[in-house]
């Protein structure tokens, strides 16, 4: 007997065990792992390289001061102690001789403590719509001025007109009233953005100096232009508009974290660049200003958005975010993170390189780099939250989502391993081809079992004709028709079997339990005693004449329990729906089955398969407790210690599902049955035992892509809920940080790229067929997710026959098969429209009102655009299902 040449180069022999590694491969693997680990550290260094920034070793003219610590704030009524304020002012005295406050009621001890350190105070009053509080603020301000001679300036209100808390006349009345009650030495102003001073120029007549709040960040000016164009430009313009009036820059700053405002990007490096450049420029021009602000104020996030917490030059922990001299590093802790990531990846990289040195060098390098990237991503993701002020709700969400992040990284590695092995293997360790038996070789007796349920008789007869033409002597064909009700469906098949002769026997079982497995188990009871091999073929398959002759020789090896050929299809070339599904199926048999076959871990599927009869019967026959009895049998035979050989040679062709309903139903059944097997055989797959590590790996991870579909459904629901929250309750729901979104987008892109790449290399179809196959695959996501969840929840499932043809009197509505997908797609479209501000636009158009608050601004941020991208990506599977259903409807067969 000889093995025919394969498309892929084979290694020596057919052993499923890799050859022992030499000492040379040990050192090569070790050197490669160390080099990639060092390259990882170098990459972290490049990404965190220091930046040159103008230095400043003098004092800052003034700093805005809110004394609240990490978990304090006026919103929760927790205020700092005298000791905490004293420590703050002692620290600030090393940086400045002036501070600015915002309220005279809250923390009234600040001016007296500031005097202790020689700090002068611009005392503020916070005016809003509460009349009594405003009166209390004014009284407290006047009392503070009387008791503290280090107060030399006051601000009556802070951005009061900007917030529209009161009108111009009311604010002016407060200003005039305060001026009348304070001594002449005290200069009086109010603080507003520049546009308010331009809108109300008479406001300048009621103040001693103009306090302006120009914010390049909020004006979407990039940091590199923020000082020159943003600040100095505004200052010069206000000087020309209010000649002879002193201009005080009451707040000037840049956030170190938070939401990106288009081209204005918050970061520690940008804050340092901005502040150091500004104080140097302001000193040279002798400008009066207050840096906003001294310490980060996490409590502001609830009223100003995420960025509101990160304006301090010190963190809420009172540690400086950056130095005013020397180089600036965005993340000073990066060396520790880089080393941890390198050490975390070192052993897995060495293990992979050591055991898979037989791959081409590009593959070994690629996957080791992917391991290192995954470790770096894990370390970065785990430490990223430490750079932000997260609420208990945020931490809860992170704790819930972190396992999903781990699942994404694990899926990335699993898909990457398949990509590496299939694309860059030098030879298959277990490559099996067709056999050319000699004339003297004995033919084992084969019993071919064909289970049918309500199948069109002409389709079954075509299969029987192909079996009758087999170039083989020792076989029989058992047609087991179970639970077909109508005589006109099963009777013609029975009559045709009688015409074909004694090799063909027909059995009609009605009623009969156990679905297909029950029918096949009955077939075992009536199988010819001479049979050594049981072959199973679906009722729609036309088999090649040499199917048995070319493959039964593998059973000469007593270790071989199963010989499996791929599913393949016919009559699809001129039908758009059958064509796209044909190529979708083909991908698994050209890629995934080869990958699994390397570790004797193939999925046995229920057609074009041959099983050693005695093993089938002795290990428990076909399992009737799962609707995927074929895959369960394969796992059971592996557990018993036998080999399953995959021969990638098309030995028979059947029909693809007739329409999208049948297509979805089949994949739902596979997903449901997979979960039954996972639950029923969990101990086999998680405990060291008869199954090898490679077999456990493939059976646990082979369904990961289906679990990803289930997670996709969950995250789509969460994304819709979160989007609704951002639109309806923006004070509680914020846009996710872009740093958290990028890895998800990267995962989507990586998975799409390697999937298409592998398809183009392994599947012999053009670009159009590749794209349509991808649409078909993605369109099954919702059905698979339902199968996963219901399979995990329910014990028993209904075996629904996959219709291969339909007899329809009229063309059905294409969306009948995808009602749920259509609803999900519409919901996502509305969510995206909401992100663009559609609710506010509609309300404005109908009622003439202002746009809904908290909607139109979402797309102003890069995070908003990224969130829309995520929503659009989540819509792709549902859109794919709609496309698949429409293609199926257009391609549908119509006969009387």
PDB file of N, CA and C in Angstrom, residues 575-578 580-581 659-661 663-664 768 771-780 813-819 821-822 825 875-892:
ATOM      1  N   UNK A 575     -26.151  29.396  -8.231  1.00  0.00           N
ATOM      2  CA  UNK A 575     -27.102  29.848  -7.226  1.00  0.00           C
ATOM      3  C   UNK A 575     -26.337  30.675  -6.198  1.00  0.00           C
ATOM      4  N   UNK A 576     -26.633  31.963  -6.135  1.00  0.00           N
ATOM      5  CA  UNK A 576     -25.824  32.886  -5.331  1.00  0.00           C
ATOM      6  C   UNK A 576     -25.784  32.478  -3.857  1.00  0.00           C
ATOM      7  N   UNK A 577     -26.941  32.038  -3.303  1.00  0.00           N
ATOM      8  CA  UNK A 577     -26.958  31.669  -1.887  1.00  0.00           C
ATOM      9  C   UNK A 577     -26.183  30.381  -1.643  1.00  0.00           C
ATOM     10  N   UNK A 578     -26.429  29.369  -2.464  1.00  0.00           N
ATOM     11  CA  UNK A 578     -25.695  28.113  -2.293  1.00  0.00           C
ATOM     12  C   UNK A 578     -24.197  28.329  -2.513  1.00  0.00           C
ATOM     13  N   UNK A 580     -22.395  31.095  -1.794  1.00  0.00           N
ATOM     14  CA  UNK A 580     -21.757  31.730  -0.650  1.00  0.00           C
ATOM     15  C   UNK A 580     -21.657  30.766   0.529  1.00  0.00           C
ATOM     16  N   UNK A 581     -22.669  29.911   0.714  1.00  0.00           N
ATOM     17  CA  UNK A 581     -22.598  28.961   1.814  1.00  0.00           C
ATOM     18  C   UNK A 581     -21.587  27.850   1.514  1.00  0.00           C
ATOM     19  N   UNK A 659     -32.187  27.340   2.201  1.00  0.00           N
ATOM     20  CA  UNK A 659     -32.443  28.759   2.402  1.00  0.00           C
ATOM     21  C   UNK A 659     -31.819  29.197   3.716  1.00  0.00           C
ATOM     22  N   UNK A 660     -31.987  30.465   4.051  1.00  0.00           N
ATOM     23  CA  UNK A 660     -31.312  30.990   5.238  1.00  0.00           C
ATOM     24  C   UNK A 660     -31.890  30.409   6.520  1.00  0.00           C
ATOM     25  N   UNK A 661     -33.178  30.069   6.514  1.00  0.00           N
ATOM     26  CA  UNK A 661     -33.774  29.444   7.695  1.00  0.00           C
ATOM     27  C   UNK A 661     -33.100  28.117   7.989  1.00  0.00           C
ATOM     28  N   UNK A 663     -30.156  27.141   6.908  1.00  0.00           N
ATOM     29  CA  UNK A 663     -28.735  27.419   7.182  1.00  0.00           C
ATOM     30  C   UNK A 663     -28.544  27.798   8.648  1.00  0.00           C
ATOM     31  N   UNK A 664     -29.391  28.699   9.150  1.00  0.00           N
ATOM     32  CA  UNK A 664     -29.324  29.101  10.556  1.00  0.00           C
ATOM     33  C   UNK A 664     -29.655  27.935  11.477  1.00  0.00           C
ATOM     34  N   UNK A 768     -14.507  37.929  -4.582  1.00  0.00           N
ATOM     35  CA  UNK A 768     -15.954  38.084  -4.383  1.00  0.00           C
ATOM     36  C   UNK A 768     -16.511  36.940  -3.551  1.00  0.00           C
ATOM     37  N   UNK A 771     -15.497  37.331   0.105  1.00  0.00           N
ATOM     38  CA  UNK A 771     -16.312  38.322   0.816  1.00  0.00           C
ATOM     39  C   UNK A 771     -17.704  37.768   1.110  1.00  0.00           C
ATOM     40  N   UNK A 772     -18.308  37.108   0.126  1.00  0.00           N
ATOM     41  CA  UNK A 772     -19.651  36.563   0.336  1.00  0.00           C
ATOM     42  C   UNK A 772     -19.625  35.434   1.374  1.00  0.00           C
ATOM     43  N   UNK A 773     -18.564  34.635   1.379  1.00  0.00           N
ATOM     44  CA  UNK A 773     -18.443  33.585   2.402  1.00  0.00           C
ATOM     45  C   UNK A 773     -18.321  34.212   3.786  1.00  0.00           C
ATOM     46  N   UNK A 774     -17.584  35.325   3.885  1.00  0.00           N
ATOM     47  CA  UNK A 774     -17.459  36.032   5.165  1.00  0.00           C
ATOM     48  C   UNK A 774     -18.804  36.564   5.624  1.00  0.00           C
ATOM     49  N   UNK A 775     -19.591  37.088   4.690  1.00  0.00           N
ATOM     50  CA  UNK A 775     -20.931  37.586   5.030  1.00  0.00           C
ATOM     51  C   UNK A 775     -21.797  36.432   5.524  1.00  0.00           C
ATOM     52  N   UNK A 776     -21.714  35.286   4.837  1.00  0.00           N
ATOM     53  CA  UNK A 776     -22.493  34.121   5.266  1.00  0.00           C
ATOM     54  C   UNK A 776     -22.099  33.693   6.670  1.00  0.00           C
ATOM     55  N   UNK A 777     -20.795  33.658   6.933  1.00  0.00           N
ATOM     56  CA  UNK A 777     -20.310  33.239   8.251  1.00  0.00           C
ATOM     57  C   UNK A 777     -20.772  34.206   9.335  1.00  0.00           C
ATOM     58  N   UNK A 778     -20.596  35.506   9.104  1.00  0.00           N
ATOM     59  CA  UNK A 778     -20.983  36.493  10.118  1.00  0.00           C
ATOM     60  C   UNK A 778     -22.492  36.518  10.318  1.00  0.00           C
ATOM     61  N   UNK A 779     -23.249  36.208   9.272  1.00  0.00           N
ATOM     62  CA  UNK A 779     -24.700  36.209   9.391  1.00  0.00           C
ATOM     63  C   UNK A 779     -25.247  35.136  10.312  1.00  0.00           C
ATOM     64  N   UNK A 780     -24.416  34.159  10.663  1.00  0.00           N
ATOM     65  CA  UNK A 780     -24.839  33.089  11.564  1.00  0.00           C
ATOM     66  C   UNK A 780     -24.595  33.418  13.032  1.00  0.00           C
ATOM     67  N   UNK A 813     -41.230  35.974   2.479  1.00  0.00           N
ATOM     68  CA  UNK A 813     -40.615  37.228   2.903  1.00  0.00           C
ATOM     69  C   UNK A 813     -39.194  36.926   3.383  1.00  0.00           C
ATOM     70  N   UNK A 814     -38.179  37.605   2.796  1.00  0.00           N
ATOM     71  CA  UNK A 814     -36.796  37.270   3.177  1.00  0.00           C
ATOM     72  C   UNK A 814     -36.483  37.542   4.638  1.00  0.00           C
ATOM     73  N   UNK A 815     -37.241  38.443   5.287  1.00  0.00           N
ATOM     74  CA  UNK A 815     -36.920  38.815   6.660  1.00  0.00           C
ATOM     75  C   UNK A 815     -37.595  37.914   7.695  1.00  0.00           C
ATOM     76  N   UNK A 816     -38.412  36.970   7.225  1.00  0.00           N
ATOM     77  CA  UNK A 816     -39.046  36.047   8.168  1.00  0.00           C
ATOM     78  C   UNK A 816     -38.007  35.255   8.941  1.00  0.00           C
ATOM     79  N   UNK A 817     -36.936  34.878   8.265  1.00  0.00           N
ATOM     80  CA  UNK A 817     -35.890  34.060   8.893  1.00  0.00           C
ATOM     81  C   UNK A 817     -34.985  34.862   9.819  1.00  0.00           C
ATOM     82  N   UNK A 818     -35.048  36.191   9.756  1.00  0.00           N
ATOM     83  CA  UNK A 818     -34.091  37.016  10.505  1.00  0.00           C
ATOM     84  C   UNK A 818     -34.806  38.127  11.273  1.00  0.00           C
ATOM     85  N   UNK A 819     -35.927  37.807  11.872  1.00  0.00           N
ATOM     86  CA  UNK A 819     -36.674  38.830  12.618  1.00  0.00           C
ATOM     87  C   UNK A 819     -35.833  39.418  13.750  1.00  0.00           C
ATOM     88  N   UNK A 821     -32.567  39.377  14.177  1.00  0.00           N
ATOM     89  CA  UNK A 821     -31.423  40.121  13.649  1.00  0.00           C
ATOM     90  C   UNK A 821     -31.852  41.484  13.131  1.00  0.00           C
ATOM     91  N   UNK A 822     -33.016  41.546  12.501  1.00  0.00           N
ATOM     92  CA  UNK A 822     -33.522  42.824  12.000  1.00  0.00           C
ATOM     93  C   UNK A 822     -33.785  43.794  13.145  1.00  0.00           C
ATOM     94  N   UNK A 825     -30.463  45.035  14.454  1.00  0.00           N
ATOM     95  CA  UNK A 825     -29.841  45.973  13.509  1.00  0.00           C
ATOM     96  C   UNK A 825     -30.513  47.340  13.594  1.00  0.00           C
ATOM     97  N   UNK A 875     -22.914  45.933  14.461  1.00  0.00           N
ATOM     98  CA  UNK A 875     -24.053  45.764  13.553  1.00  0.00           C
ATOM     99  C   UNK A 875     -23.737  44.843  12.385  1.00  0.00           C
ATOM    100  N   UNK A 876     -22.450  44.609  12.105  1.00  0.00           N
ATOM    101  CA  UNK A 876     -22.067  43.850  10.910  1.00  0.00           C
ATOM    102  C   UNK A 876     -22.682  42.452  10.881  1.00  0.00           C
ATOM    103  N   UNK A 877     -22.623  41.647  11.971  1.00  0.00           N
ATOM    104  CA  UNK A 877     -23.252  40.323  11.895  1.00  0.00           C
ATOM    105  C   UNK A 877     -24.746  40.382  11.604  1.00  0.00           C
ATOM    106  N   UNK A 878     -25.436  41.370  12.172  1.00  0.00           N
ATOM    107  CA  UNK A 878     -26.876  41.467  11.940  1.00  0.00           C
ATOM    108  C   UNK A 878     -27.161  41.921  10.509  1.00  0.00           C
ATOM    109  N   UNK A 879     -26.354  42.850  10.012  1.00  0.00           N
ATOM    110  CA  UNK A 879     -26.491  43.254   8.615  1.00  0.00           C
ATOM    111  C   UNK A 879     -26.167  42.079   7.694  1.00  0.00           C
ATOM    112  N   UNK A 880     -25.157  41.298   8.045  1.00  0.00           N
ATOM    113  CA  UNK A 880     -24.791  40.136   7.234  1.00  0.00           C
ATOM    114  C   UNK A 880     -25.941  39.141   7.166  1.00  0.00           C
ATOM    115  N   UNK A 881     -26.637  38.949   8.295  1.00  0.00           N
ATOM    116  CA  UNK A 881     -27.785  38.043   8.292  1.00  0.00           C
ATOM    117  C   UNK A 881     -28.875  38.557   7.356  1.00  0.00           C
ATOM    118  N   UNK A 882     -29.107  39.869   7.368  1.00  0.00           N
ATOM    119  CA  UNK A 882     -30.113  40.437   6.460  1.00  0.00           C
ATOM    120  C   UNK A 882     -29.702  40.240   5.011  1.00  0.00           C
ATOM    121  N   UNK A 883     -28.430  40.457   4.713  1.00  0.00           N
ATOM    122  CA  UNK A 883     -27.945  40.257   3.341  1.00  0.00           C
ATOM    123  C   UNK A 883     -28.087  38.797   2.948  1.00  0.00           C
ATOM    124  N   UNK A 884     -27.680  37.890   3.842  1.00  0.00           N
ATOM    125  CA  UNK A 884     -27.796  36.468   3.546  1.00  0.00           C
ATOM    126  C   UNK A 884     -29.234  36.061   3.278  1.00  0.00           C
ATOM    127  N   UNK A 885     -30.170  36.577   4.080  1.00  0.00           N
ATOM    128  CA  UNK A 885     -31.577  36.235   3.888  1.00  0.00           C
ATOM    129  C   UNK A 885     -32.091  36.769   2.549  1.00  0.00           C
ATOM    130  N   UNK A 886     -31.666  37.975   2.177  1.00  0.00           N
ATOM    131  CA  UNK A 886     -32.108  38.541   0.904  1.00  0.00           C
ATOM    132  C   UNK A 886     -31.508  37.790  -0.284  1.00  0.00           C
ATOM    133  N   UNK A 887     -30.230  37.416  -0.161  1.00  0.00           N
ATOM    134  CA  UNK A 887     -29.604  36.634  -1.235  1.00  0.00           C
ATOM    135  C   UNK A 887     -30.311  35.298  -1.375  1.00  0.00           C
ATOM    136  N   UNK A 888     -30.638  34.669  -0.238  1.00  0.00           N
ATOM    137  CA  UNK A 888     -31.337  33.384  -0.276  1.00  0.00           C
ATOM    138  C   UNK A 888     -32.701  33.524  -0.927  1.00  0.00           C
ATOM    139  N   UNK A 889     -33.418  34.609  -0.601  1.00  0.00           N
ATOM    140  CA  UNK A 889     -34.745  34.809  -1.180  1.00  0.00           C
ATOM    141  C   UNK A 889     -34.669  35.022  -2.686  1.00  0.00           C
ATOM    142  N   UNK A 890     -33.670  35.779  -3.136  1.00  0.00           N
ATOM    143  CA  UNK A 890     -33.513  36.017  -4.569  1.00  0.00           C
ATOM    144  C   UNK A 890     -33.103  34.753  -5.312  1.00  0.00           C
ATOM    145  N   UNK A 891     -32.378  33.870  -4.598  1.00  0.00           N
ATOM    146  CA  UNK A 891     -31.868  32.658  -5.233  1.00  0.00           C
ATOM    147  C   UNK A 891     -32.797  31.468  -5.025  1.00  0.00           C
ATOM    148  N   UNK A 892     -33.935  31.682  -4.333  1.00  0.00           N
ATOM    149  CA  UNK A 892     -34.788  30.571  -3.917  1.00  0.00           C
ATOM    150  C   UNK A 892     -35.344  29.771  -5.069  1.00  0.00           C
TER     151      UNK A 892
END
